[in-house]
PDB file of C-alpha atoms in Angstrom:
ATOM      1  CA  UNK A   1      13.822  91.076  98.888  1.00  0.00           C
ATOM      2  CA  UNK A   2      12.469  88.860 101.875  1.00  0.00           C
ATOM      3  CA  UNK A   3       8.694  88.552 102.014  1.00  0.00           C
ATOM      4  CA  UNK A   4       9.244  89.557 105.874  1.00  0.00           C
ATOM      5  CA  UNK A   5      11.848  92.489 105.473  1.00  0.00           C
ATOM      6  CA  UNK A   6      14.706  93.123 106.921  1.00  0.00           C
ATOM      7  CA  UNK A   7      13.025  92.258 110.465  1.00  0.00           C
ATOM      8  CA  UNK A   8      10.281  89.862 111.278  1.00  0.00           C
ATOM      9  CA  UNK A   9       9.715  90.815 114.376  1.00  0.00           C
ATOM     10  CA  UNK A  10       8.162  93.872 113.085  1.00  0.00           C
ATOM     11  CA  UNK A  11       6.639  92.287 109.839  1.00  0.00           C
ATOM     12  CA  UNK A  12       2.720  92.972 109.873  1.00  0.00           C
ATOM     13  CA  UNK A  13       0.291  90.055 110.956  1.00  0.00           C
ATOM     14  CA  UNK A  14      -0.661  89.231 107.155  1.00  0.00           C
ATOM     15  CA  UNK A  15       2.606  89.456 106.272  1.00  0.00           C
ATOM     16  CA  UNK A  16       3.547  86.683 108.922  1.00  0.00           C
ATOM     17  CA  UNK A  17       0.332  84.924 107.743  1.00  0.00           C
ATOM     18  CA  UNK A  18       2.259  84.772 103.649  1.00  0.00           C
ATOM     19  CA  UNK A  19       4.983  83.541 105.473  1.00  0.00           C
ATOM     20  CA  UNK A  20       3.543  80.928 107.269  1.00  0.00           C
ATOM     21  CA  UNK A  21       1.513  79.551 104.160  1.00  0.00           C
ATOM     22  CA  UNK A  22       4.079  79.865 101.785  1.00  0.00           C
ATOM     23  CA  UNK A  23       6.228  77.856 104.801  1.00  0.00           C
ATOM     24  CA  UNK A  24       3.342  74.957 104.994  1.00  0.00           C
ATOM     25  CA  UNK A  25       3.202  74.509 101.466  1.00  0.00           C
ATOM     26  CA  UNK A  26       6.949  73.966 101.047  1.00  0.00           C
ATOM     27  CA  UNK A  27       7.247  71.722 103.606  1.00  0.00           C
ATOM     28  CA  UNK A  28       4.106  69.761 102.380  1.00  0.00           C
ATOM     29  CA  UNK A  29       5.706  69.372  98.959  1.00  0.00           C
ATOM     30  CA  UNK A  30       8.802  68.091 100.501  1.00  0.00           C
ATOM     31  CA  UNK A  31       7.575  65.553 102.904  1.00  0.00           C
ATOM     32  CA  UNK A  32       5.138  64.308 100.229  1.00  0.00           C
ATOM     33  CA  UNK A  33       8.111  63.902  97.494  1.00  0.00           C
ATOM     34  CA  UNK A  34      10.631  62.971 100.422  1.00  0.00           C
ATOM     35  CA  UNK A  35      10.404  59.352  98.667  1.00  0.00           C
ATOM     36  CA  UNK A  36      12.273  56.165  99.953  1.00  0.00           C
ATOM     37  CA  UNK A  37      15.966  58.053  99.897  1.00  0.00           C
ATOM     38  CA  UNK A  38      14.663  61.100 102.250  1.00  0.00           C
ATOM     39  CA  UNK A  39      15.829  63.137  99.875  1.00  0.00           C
ATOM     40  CA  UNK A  40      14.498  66.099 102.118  1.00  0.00           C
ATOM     41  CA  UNK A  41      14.651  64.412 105.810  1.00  0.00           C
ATOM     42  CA  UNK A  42      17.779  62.705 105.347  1.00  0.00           C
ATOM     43  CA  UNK A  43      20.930  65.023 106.247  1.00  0.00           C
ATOM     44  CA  UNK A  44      23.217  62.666 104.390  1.00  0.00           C
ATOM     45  CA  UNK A  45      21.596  63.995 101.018  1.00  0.00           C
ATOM     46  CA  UNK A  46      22.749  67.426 102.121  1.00  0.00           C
ATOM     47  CA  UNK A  47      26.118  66.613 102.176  1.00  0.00           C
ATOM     48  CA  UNK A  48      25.656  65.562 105.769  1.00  0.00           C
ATOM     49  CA  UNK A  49      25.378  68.974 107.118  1.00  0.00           C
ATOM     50  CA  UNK A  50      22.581  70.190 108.833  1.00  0.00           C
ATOM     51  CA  UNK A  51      18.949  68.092 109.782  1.00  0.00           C
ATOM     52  CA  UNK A  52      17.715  67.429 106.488  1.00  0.00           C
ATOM     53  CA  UNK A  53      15.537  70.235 104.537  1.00  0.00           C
ATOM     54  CA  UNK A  54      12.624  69.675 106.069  1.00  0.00           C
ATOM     55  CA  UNK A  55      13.527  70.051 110.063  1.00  0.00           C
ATOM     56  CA  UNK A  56      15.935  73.047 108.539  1.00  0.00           C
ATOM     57  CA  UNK A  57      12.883  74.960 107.032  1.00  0.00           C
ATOM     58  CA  UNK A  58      10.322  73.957 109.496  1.00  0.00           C
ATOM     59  CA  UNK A  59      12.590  75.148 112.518  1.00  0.00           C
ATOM     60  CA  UNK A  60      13.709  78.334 110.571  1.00  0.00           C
ATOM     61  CA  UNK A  61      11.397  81.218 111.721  1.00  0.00           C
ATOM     62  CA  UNK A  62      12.398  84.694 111.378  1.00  0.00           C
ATOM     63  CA  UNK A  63       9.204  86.651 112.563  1.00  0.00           C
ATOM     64  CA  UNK A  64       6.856  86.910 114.760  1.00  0.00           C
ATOM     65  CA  UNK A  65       4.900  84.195 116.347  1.00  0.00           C
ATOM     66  CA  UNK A  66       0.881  84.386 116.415  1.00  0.00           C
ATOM     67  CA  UNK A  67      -1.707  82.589 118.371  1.00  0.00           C
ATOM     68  CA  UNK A  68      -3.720  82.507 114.784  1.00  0.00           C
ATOM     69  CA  UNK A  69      -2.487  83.592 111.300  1.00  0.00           C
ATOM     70  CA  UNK A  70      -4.599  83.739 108.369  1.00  0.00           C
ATOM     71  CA  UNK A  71      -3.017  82.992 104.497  1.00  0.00           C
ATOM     72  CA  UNK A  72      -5.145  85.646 102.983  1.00  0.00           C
ATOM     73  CA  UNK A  73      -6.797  88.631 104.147  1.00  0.00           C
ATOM     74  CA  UNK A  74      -8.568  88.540 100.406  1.00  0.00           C
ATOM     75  CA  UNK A  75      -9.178  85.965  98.230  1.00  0.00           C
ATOM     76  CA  UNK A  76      -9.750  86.512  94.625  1.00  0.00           C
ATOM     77  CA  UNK A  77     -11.511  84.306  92.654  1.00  0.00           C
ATOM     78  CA  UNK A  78     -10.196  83.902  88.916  1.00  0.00           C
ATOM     79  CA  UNK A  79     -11.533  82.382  85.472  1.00  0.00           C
ATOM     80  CA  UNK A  80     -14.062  79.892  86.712  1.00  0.00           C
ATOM     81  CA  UNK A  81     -15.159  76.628  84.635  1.00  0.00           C
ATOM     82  CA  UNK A  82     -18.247  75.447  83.128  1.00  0.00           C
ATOM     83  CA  UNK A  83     -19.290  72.642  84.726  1.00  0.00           C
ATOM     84  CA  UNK A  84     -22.887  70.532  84.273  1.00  0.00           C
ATOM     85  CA  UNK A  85     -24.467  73.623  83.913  1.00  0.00           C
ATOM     86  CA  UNK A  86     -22.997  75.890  86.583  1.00  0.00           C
ATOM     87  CA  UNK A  87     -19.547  78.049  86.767  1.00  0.00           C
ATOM     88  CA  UNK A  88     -17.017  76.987  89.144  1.00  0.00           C
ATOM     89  CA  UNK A  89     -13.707  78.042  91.095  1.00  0.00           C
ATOM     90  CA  UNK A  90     -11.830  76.506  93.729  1.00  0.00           C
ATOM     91  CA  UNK A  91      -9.911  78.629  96.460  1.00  0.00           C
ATOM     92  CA  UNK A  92      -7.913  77.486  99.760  1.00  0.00           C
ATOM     93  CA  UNK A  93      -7.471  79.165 102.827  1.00  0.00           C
ATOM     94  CA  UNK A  94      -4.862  78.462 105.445  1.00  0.00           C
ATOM     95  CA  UNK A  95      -5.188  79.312 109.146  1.00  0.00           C
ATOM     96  CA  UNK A  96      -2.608  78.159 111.715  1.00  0.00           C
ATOM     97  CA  UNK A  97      -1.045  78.958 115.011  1.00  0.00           C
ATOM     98  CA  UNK A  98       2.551  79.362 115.408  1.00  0.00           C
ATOM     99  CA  UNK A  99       2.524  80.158 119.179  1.00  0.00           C
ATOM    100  CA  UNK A 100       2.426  77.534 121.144  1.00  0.00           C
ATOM    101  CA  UNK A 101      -0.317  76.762 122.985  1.00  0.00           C
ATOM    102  CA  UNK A 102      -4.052  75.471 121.651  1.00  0.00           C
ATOM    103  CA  UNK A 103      -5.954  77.619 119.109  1.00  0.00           C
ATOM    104  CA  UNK A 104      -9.929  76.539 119.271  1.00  0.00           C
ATOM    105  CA  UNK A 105     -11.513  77.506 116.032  1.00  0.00           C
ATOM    106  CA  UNK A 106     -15.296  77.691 116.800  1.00  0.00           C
ATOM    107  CA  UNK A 107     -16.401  78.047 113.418  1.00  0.00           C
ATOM    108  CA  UNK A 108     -15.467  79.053 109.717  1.00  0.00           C
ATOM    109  CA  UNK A 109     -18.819  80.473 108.013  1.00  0.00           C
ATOM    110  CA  UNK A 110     -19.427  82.707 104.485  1.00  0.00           C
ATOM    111  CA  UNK A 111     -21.825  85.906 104.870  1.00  0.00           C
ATOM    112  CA  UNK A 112     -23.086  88.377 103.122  1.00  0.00           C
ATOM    113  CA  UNK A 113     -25.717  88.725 100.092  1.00  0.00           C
ATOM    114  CA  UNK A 114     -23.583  86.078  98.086  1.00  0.00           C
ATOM    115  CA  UNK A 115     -22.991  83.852 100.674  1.00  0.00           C
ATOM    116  CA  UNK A 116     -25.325  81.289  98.781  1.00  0.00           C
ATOM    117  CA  UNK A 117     -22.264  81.329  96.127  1.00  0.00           C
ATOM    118  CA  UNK A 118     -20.051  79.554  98.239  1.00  0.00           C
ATOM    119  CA  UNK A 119     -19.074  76.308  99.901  1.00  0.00           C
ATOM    120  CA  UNK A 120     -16.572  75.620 102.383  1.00  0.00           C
ATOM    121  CA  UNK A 121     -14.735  71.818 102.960  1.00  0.00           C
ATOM    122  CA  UNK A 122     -12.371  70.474 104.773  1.00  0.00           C
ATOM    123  CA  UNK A 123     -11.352  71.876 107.937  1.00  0.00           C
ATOM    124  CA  UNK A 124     -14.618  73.585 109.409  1.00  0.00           C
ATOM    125  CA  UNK A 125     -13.783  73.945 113.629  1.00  0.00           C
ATOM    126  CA  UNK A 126     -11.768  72.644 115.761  1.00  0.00           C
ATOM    127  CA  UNK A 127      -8.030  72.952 117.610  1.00  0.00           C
ATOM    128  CA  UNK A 128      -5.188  73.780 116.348  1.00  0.00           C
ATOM    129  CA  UNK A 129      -2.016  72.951 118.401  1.00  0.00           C
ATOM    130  CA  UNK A 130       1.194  75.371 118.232  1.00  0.00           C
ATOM    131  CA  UNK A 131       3.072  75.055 114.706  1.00  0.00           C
ATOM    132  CA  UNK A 132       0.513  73.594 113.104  1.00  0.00           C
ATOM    133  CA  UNK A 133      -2.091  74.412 110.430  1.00  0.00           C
ATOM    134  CA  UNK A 134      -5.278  73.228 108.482  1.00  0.00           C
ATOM    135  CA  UNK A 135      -6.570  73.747 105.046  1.00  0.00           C
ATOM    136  CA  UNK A 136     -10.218  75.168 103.953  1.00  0.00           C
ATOM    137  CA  UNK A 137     -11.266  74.730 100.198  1.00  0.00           C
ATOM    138  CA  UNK A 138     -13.736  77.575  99.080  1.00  0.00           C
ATOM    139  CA  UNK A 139     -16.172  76.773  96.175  1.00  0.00           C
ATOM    140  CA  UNK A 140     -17.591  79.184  94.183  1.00  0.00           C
ATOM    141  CA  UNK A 141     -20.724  78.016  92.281  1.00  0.00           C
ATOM    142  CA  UNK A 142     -23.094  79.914  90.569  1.00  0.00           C
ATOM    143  CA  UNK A 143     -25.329  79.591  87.104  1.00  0.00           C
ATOM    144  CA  UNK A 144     -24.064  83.108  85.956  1.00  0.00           C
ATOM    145  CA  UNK A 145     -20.780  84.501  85.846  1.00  0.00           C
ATOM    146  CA  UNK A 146     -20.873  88.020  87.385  1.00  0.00           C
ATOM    147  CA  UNK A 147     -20.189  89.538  89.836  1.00  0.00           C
ATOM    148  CA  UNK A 148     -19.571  88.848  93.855  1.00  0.00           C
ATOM    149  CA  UNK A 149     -19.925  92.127  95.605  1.00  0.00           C
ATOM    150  CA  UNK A 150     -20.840  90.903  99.659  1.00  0.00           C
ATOM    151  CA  UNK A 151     -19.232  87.873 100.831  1.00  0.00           C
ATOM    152  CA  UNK A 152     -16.569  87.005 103.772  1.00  0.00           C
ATOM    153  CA  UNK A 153     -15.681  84.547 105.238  1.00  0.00           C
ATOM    154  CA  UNK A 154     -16.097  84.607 109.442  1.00  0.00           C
ATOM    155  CA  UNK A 155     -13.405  82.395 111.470  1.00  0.00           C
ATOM    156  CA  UNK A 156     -14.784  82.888 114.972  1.00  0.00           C
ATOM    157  CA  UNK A 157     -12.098  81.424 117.432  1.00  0.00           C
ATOM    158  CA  UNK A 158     -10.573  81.650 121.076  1.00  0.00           C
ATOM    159  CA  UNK A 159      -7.361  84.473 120.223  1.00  0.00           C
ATOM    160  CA  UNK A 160      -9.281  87.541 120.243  1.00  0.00           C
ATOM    161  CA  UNK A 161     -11.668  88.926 117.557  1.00  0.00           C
ATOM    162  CA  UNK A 162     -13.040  87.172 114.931  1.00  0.00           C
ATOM    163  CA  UNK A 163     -10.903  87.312 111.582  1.00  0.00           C
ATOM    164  CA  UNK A 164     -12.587  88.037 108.685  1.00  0.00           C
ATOM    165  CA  UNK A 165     -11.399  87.523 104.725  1.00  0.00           C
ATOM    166  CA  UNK A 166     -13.505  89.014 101.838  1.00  0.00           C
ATOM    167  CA  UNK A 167     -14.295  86.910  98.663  1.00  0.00           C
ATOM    168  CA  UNK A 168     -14.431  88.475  95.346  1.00  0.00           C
ATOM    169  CA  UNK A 169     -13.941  87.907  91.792  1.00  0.00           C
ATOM    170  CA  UNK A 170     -10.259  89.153  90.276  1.00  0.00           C
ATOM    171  CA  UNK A 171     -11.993  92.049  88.792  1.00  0.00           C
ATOM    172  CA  UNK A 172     -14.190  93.664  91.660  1.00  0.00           C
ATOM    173  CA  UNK A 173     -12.054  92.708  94.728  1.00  0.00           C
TER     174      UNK A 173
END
């Protein structure tokens, strides 16, 4: 079955949001293993036909169009490792606008008691343009390995209200 359904245009906003990721992170692949014989921009290794894989896939858009999607509404945290002395996990988040038009991102924070748990790098505020995307990586650090029970993480930005995605471990998320 397609992740969208059998219509897009009715497909819920974190549905669209799977979509999108899933969409970045095949195209990413492809243009980073495109090599020197575009074997995915090149429409002569497609038999000719078509634009190459990666315009086809990047163009193709079945659903809905947002002014801000989100990859995850949740992200769960799995087996961390032990590392000089403290337990660790990495996580990415993707956030994007499909609509075109200028997303400004104002700023991508953690709260809640465990906040102190958690680091966020890469892309921290900033515009977005239409069909385009950026990447956060999520940390968790922490000297034990129990439990998070209170920590989100705020994307404050110009589309409306502020989206919010709750951080957890696999087992109390």
């Amino acid at each position: 079955e397609n992740l969208v359904g059998d219509n897009g245009l009715s497909a819920s906003d974190d549905v669209i949001g799977k979509a999108e990721h899933l969409k970045a992170l095949a195209v990413g692949w492809m243009k980073r293993n495109d090599g020197e014989k575009k074997y995915f921009s090149d429409p002569a290794q497609n038999d000719g036909i078509g634009k190459g894989f990666i315009a086809e896939v990047d163009a193709r858009h079945t659903w809905r169009q947002l002014p801000i999607w989100i990859s995850d509404s949740s992200i769960e945290f799995g087996q961390p490792v032990f590392k000089d002395g403290y337990y660790e996990r990495y996580e990415y988040l993707y956030l994007g606008r499909s609509l075109v038009g200028l997303l400004d991102v104002t700023s991508i924070n953690v709260i809640g008691a465990d906040s102190h748990l958690f680091e966020l790098d890469g892309f921290e505020g900033g515009n977005i343009e239409g069909g385009e995307y950026r990447r956060v990586r999520i940390k968790c650090r922490s000297n034990t390995n129990g439990r998070v029970e209170d920590a989100s993480i705020i994307i404050v930005h110009s589309e409306g209200e502020d989206k919010s995605i709750r951080l957890g471990k696999k087992e109390n998320i």
